XYZ file of C-alpha atoms in Angstrom:
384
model
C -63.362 72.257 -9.785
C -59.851 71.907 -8.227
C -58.610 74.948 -9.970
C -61.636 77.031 -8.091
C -60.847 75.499 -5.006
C -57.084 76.867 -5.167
C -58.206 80.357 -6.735
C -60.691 80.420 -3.308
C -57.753 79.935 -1.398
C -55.242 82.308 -2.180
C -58.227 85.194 -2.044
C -58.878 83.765 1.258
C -55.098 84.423 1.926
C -54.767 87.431 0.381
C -58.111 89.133 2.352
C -55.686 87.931 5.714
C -52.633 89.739 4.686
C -50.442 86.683 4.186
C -48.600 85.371 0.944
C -50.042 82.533 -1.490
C -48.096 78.923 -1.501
C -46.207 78.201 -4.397
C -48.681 76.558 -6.554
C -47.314 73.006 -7.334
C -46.099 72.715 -11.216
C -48.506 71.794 -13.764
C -48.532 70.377 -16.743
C -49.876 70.778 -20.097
C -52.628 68.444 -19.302
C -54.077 70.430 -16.092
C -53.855 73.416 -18.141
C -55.846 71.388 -21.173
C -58.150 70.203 -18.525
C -58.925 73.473 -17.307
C -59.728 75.242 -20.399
C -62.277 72.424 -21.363
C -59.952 69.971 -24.038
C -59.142 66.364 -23.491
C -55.878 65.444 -22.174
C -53.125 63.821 -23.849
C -51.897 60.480 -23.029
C -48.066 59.843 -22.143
C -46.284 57.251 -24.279
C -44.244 54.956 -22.101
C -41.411 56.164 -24.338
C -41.694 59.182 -23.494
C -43.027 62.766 -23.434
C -44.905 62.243 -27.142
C -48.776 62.552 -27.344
C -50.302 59.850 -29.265
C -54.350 59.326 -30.284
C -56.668 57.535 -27.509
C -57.443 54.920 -29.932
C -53.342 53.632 -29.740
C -52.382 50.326 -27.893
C -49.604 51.897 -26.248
C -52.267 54.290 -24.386
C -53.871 51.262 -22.668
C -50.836 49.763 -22.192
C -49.525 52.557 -20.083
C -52.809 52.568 -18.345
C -52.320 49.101 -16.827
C -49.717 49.494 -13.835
C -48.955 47.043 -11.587
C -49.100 48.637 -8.050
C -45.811 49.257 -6.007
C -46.476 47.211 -3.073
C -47.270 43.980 -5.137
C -44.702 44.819 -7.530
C -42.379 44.774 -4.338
C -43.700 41.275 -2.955
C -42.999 39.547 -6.287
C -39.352 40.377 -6.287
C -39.161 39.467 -2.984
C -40.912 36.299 -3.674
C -38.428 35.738 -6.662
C -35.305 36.356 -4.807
C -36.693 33.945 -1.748
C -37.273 31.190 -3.996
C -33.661 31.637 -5.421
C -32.304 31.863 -1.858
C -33.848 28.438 -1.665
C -32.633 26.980 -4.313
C -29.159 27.862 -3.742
C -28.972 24.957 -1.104
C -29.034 22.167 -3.490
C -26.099 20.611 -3.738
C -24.698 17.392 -5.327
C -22.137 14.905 -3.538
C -19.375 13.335 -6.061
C -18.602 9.356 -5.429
C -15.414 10.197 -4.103
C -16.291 12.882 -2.053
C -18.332 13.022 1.347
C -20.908 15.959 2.610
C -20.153 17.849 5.654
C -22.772 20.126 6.630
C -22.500 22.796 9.582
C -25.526 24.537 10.939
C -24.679 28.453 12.096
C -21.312 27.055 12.112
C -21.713 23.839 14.017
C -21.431 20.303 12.785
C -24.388 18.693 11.873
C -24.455 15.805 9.442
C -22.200 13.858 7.490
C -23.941 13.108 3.370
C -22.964 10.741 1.347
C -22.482 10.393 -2.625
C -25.942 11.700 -4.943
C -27.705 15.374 -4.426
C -28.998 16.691 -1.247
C -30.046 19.766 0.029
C -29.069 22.014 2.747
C -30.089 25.344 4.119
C -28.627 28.158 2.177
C -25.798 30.762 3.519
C -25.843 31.769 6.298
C -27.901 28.980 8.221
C -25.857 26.020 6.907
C -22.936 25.609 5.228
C -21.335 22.361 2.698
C -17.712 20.849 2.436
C -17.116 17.835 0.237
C -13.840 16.627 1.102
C -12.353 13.702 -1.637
C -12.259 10.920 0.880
C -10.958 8.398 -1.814
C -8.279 10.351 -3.142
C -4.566 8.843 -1.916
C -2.499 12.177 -1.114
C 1.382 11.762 -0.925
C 3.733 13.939 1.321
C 7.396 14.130 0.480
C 10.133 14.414 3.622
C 13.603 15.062 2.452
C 13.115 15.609 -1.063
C 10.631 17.292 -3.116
C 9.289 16.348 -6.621
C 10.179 19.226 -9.182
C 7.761 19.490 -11.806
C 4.340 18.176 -11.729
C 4.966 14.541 -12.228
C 6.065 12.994 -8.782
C 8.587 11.243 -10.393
C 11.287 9.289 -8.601
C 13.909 9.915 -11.016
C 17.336 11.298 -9.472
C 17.292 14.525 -11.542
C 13.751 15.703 -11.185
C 14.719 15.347 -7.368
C 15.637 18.253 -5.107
C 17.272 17.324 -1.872
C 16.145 18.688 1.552
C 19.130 18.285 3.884
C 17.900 19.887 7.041
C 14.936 17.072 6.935
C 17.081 13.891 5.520
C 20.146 14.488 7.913
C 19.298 11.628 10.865
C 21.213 9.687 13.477
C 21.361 6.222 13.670
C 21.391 4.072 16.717
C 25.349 3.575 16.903
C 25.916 7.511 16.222
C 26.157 7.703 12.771
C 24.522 9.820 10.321
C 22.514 8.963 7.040
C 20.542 10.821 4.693
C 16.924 9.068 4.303
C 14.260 10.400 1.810
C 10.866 8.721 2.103
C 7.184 9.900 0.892
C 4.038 8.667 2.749
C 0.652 7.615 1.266
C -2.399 8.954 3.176
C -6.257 9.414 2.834
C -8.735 10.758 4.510
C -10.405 8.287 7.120
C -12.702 11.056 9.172
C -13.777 14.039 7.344
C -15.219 15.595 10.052
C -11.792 14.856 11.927
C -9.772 16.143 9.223
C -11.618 19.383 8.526
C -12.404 20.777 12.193
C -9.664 19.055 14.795
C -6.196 19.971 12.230
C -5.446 23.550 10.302
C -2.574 22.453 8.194
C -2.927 18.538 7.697
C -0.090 18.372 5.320
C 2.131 19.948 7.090
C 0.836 17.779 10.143
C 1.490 14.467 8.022
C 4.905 15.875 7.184
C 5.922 17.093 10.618
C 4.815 13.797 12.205
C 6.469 11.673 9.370
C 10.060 13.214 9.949
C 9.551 12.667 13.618
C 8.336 9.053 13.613
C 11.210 7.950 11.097
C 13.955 9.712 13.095
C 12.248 7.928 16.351
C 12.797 4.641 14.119
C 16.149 5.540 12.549
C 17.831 6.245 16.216
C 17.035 2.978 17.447
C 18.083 0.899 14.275
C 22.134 0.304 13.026
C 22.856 1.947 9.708
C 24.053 -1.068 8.243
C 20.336 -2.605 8.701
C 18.988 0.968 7.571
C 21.577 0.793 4.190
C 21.206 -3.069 3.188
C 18.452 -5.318 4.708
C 17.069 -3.838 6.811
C 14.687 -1.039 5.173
C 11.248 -3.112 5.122
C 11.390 -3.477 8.735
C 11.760 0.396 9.104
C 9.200 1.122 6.576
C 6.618 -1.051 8.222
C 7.637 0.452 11.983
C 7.353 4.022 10.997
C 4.142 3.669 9.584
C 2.499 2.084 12.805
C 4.180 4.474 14.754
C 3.085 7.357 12.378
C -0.312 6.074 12.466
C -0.431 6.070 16.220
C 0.608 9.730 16.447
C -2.073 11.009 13.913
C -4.431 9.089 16.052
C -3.624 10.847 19.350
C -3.821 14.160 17.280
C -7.713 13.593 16.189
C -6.345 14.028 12.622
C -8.964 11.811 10.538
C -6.240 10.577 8.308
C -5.407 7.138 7.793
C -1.673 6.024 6.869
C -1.463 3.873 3.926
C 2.811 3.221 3.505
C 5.417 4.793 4.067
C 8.364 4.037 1.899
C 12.147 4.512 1.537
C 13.348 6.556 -1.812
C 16.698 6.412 -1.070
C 19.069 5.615 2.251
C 22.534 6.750 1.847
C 25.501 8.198 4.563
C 26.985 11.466 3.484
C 28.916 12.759 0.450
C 31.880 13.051 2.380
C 32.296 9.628 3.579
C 30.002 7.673 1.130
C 32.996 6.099 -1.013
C 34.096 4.520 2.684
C 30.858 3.250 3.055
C 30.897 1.872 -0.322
C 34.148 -0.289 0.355
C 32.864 -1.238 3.405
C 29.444 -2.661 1.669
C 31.535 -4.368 -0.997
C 33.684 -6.088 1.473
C 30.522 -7.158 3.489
C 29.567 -8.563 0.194
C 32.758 -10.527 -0.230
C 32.192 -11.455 2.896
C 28.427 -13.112 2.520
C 29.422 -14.406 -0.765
C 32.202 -16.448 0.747
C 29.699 -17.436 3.883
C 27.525 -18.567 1.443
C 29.844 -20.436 -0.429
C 31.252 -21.923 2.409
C 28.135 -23.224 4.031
C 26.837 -24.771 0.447
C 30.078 -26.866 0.181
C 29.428 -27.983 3.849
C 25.730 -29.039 2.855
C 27.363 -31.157 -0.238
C 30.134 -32.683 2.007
C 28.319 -33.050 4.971
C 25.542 -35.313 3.626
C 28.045 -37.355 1.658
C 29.540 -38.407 4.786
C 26.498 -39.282 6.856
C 25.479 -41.571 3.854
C 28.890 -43.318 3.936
C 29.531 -43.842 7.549
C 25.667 -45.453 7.810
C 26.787 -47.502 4.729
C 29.711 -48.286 6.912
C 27.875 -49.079 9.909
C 25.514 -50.977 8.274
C 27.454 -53.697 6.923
C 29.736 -53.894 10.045
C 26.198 -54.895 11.915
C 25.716 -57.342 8.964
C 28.881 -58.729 9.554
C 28.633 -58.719 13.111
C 25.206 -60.321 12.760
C 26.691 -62.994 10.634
C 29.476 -63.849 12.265
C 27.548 -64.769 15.431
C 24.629 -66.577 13.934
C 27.442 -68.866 11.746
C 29.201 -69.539 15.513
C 25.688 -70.328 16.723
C 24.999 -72.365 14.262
C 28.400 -74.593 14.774
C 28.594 -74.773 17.858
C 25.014 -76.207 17.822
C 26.185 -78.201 14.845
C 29.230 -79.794 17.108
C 26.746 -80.025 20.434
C 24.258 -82.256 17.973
C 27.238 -84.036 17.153
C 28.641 -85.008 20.227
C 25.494 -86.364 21.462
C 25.636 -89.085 18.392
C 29.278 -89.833 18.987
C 28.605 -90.138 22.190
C 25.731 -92.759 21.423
C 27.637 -94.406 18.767
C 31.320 -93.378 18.072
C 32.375 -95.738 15.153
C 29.621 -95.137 13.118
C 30.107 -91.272 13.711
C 33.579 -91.505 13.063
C 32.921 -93.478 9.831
C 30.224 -90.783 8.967
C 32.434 -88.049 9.877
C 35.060 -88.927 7.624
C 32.833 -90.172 4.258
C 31.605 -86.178 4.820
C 35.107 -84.863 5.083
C 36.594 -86.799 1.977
C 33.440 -85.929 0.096
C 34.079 -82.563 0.764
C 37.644 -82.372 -0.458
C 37.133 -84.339 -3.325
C 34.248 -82.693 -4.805
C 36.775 -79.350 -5.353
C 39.604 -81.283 -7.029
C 38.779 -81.194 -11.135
C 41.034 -84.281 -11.725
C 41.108 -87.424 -9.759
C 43.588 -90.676 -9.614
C 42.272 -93.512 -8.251
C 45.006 -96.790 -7.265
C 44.379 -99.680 -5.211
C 46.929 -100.123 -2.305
C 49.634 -102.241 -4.099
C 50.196 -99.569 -6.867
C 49.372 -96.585 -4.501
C 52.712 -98.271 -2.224
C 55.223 -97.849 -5.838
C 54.398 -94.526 -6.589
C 55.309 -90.936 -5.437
C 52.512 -89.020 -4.076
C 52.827 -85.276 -5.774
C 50.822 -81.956 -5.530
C 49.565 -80.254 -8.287
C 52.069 -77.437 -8.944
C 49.488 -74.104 -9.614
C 49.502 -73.170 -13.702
C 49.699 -76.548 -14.479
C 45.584 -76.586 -15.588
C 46.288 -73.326 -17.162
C 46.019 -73.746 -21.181
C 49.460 -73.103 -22.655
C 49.700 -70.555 -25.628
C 50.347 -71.300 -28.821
C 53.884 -71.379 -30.346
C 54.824 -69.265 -33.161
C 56.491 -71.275 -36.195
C 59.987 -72.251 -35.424
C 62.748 -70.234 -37.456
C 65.543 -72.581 -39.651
């Protein structure tokens, strides 16, 4: 019926004088069609003819139409899309998630889920992790060793000037961490090179107003504590989001050129303490010694003292209670007074002679001469 219609058409045209339309190609099935036959069905692998009774023939039959066909992989690649925003948070991490660019919310640890690229955005800084930053020296290798030869000196950032105008070479790392993600992402573009930059400066701030004998000897935990507040306070005022652990000194030293001065002048200062200290410990033995013996001292002088004056006391009460009986009755004082007295004497004399008055009148009064109650030695045996 279609194939009449077209023949009607170009006799139409040709009747008018004008030239027939291309016909539109046609394939061996119109052509089957026209002349009566059934048409062969297309394998979907290709240009082959196979039997209406084959599976492939209904197969190829059932098409999916293009529109739905199109709304399925849209579908598909939607859902995908979708699931592109989940997201998991480690333990030592933190979520920061920007909408179109902006700061939204902060996540913590465990999965989550934000809107895919472009709408919102996820950075999981390590908030846990200590990072170190090296100012006069850097670590060579990947151990951050502290070792002298795995060391490689930085003069232009270890060269500083002490309070009384002299120059030493300090190397020092400092321990940081992150405090404020949000801080530390969006207000800084080069935090380690901030930390680094603001390290040198605080330490030289602390170095020029310190000696470098207290920077070289005794002095270092005092610095070390001092440039870390002060470091602290200028990452503050920067809005950096980083939190200053320590700060501490790998080595202090002058200069090449004049470091075997400074080495005799350190051993001399040495000397110097050692005899202090030597000094001041014989002083604490000495000094003690004497207190103790001078109290000794004064001690028994006040016992003496005290002694002294209650034994006068106590005679001269002894002679006032006296007088008052002689003066009642003097003989029999007297007579009392001198039985006490010869009692007195001869109760210390070990041998006594006793005469009446007629034989005490014939005789020669003697003292006894001292050695004479000595016991003699023996004699040896006389030689013939």
């Amino acid at each position: 019926m279609n194939w009449d219609w077209d023949k009607l058409q170009e006799k139409r045209q040709r009747q008018q004088g004008q030239n027939p339309p291309p016909r539109p190609p046609r394939d061996q099935d119109d052509e089957a069609s026209e002349r009566g036959e059934p048409r062969a069905r297309r394998t979907p692998f290709g240009k082959g003819r196979q039997p209406d009774g084959n599976p492939f023939n209904r197969l190829s039959q059932m098409r999916v139409p293009k529109g739905r066909a199109v709304i399925l992989v849209v579908l598909a690649v939607v859902v995908l899309w979708l699931l592109s925003g989940i997201y998991i948070v480690n333990p030592d991490e933190q979520g920061v998630v920007l909408r179109f660019g902006k700061y939204d919310r902060t996540e913590g640890p465990g999965p989550h889920y934000a809107w895919p690229v472009p709408i919102e955005s996820v950075y999981k800084p390590h908030v846990t992790q200590v990072l170190r930053s090296e100012v006069g020296f850097r670590s060579v290798g990947q151990s951050a060793t502290f070792q002298q030869g795995q060391l490689r000196t930085i003069p232009e950032e270890a060269s500083m000037l002490t309070g009384d105008e002299n120059i030493v070479n300090v190397q020092f790392s400092v321990q940081y961490k992150i405090s404020d993600p949000v801080q530390y992402l969006f207000n800084v573009s080069a935090p380690t090179a901030l930390v680094r930059n603001a390290a040198e400066a605080a330490m030289r701030e602390v170095i020029g107003n310190s000696q470098i004998d207290s920077a070289i000897t005794d002095g270092k935990l005092k610095i070390q504590s001092e440039a870390t507040q002060l470091l602290q306070q200028i990452l503050n005022r920067y809005g950096a989001g980083i939190q200053v652990i320590a700060v501490q000194l790998q080595d202090v030293h002058p200069p090449q050129d004049v470091i075997d001065a400074f080495k005799d002048v350190a051993s001399a200062r040495e000397d110097k303490s050692r005899i202090i200290n030597e000094a001041e410990a014989y002083r604490n033995e000495l000094l003690p010694k004497a207190r103790g013996q001078a109290a000794a001292l004064r001690n028994q002088a006040e016992a003496y003292n005290a002694t002294r004056v209650r034994t006068a006391e106590g005679d001269a009460s002894r002679f006032d209670a006296l007088r008052q009986e002689h003066a009642k009755a003097p003989k029999v004082t007297e007579q009392r007074l001198y039985y006490e007295a010869m009692e007195g004497i001869l109760s210390g004399a070990k041998d006594k002679v006793l005469m009446d008055g007629a034989a005490a009148g014939r005789v020669l009064p003697y003292l006894p001469l001292p050695g004479l109650d000595q016991p003699q030695a023996p004699r040896g045996p006389e030689k013939k």
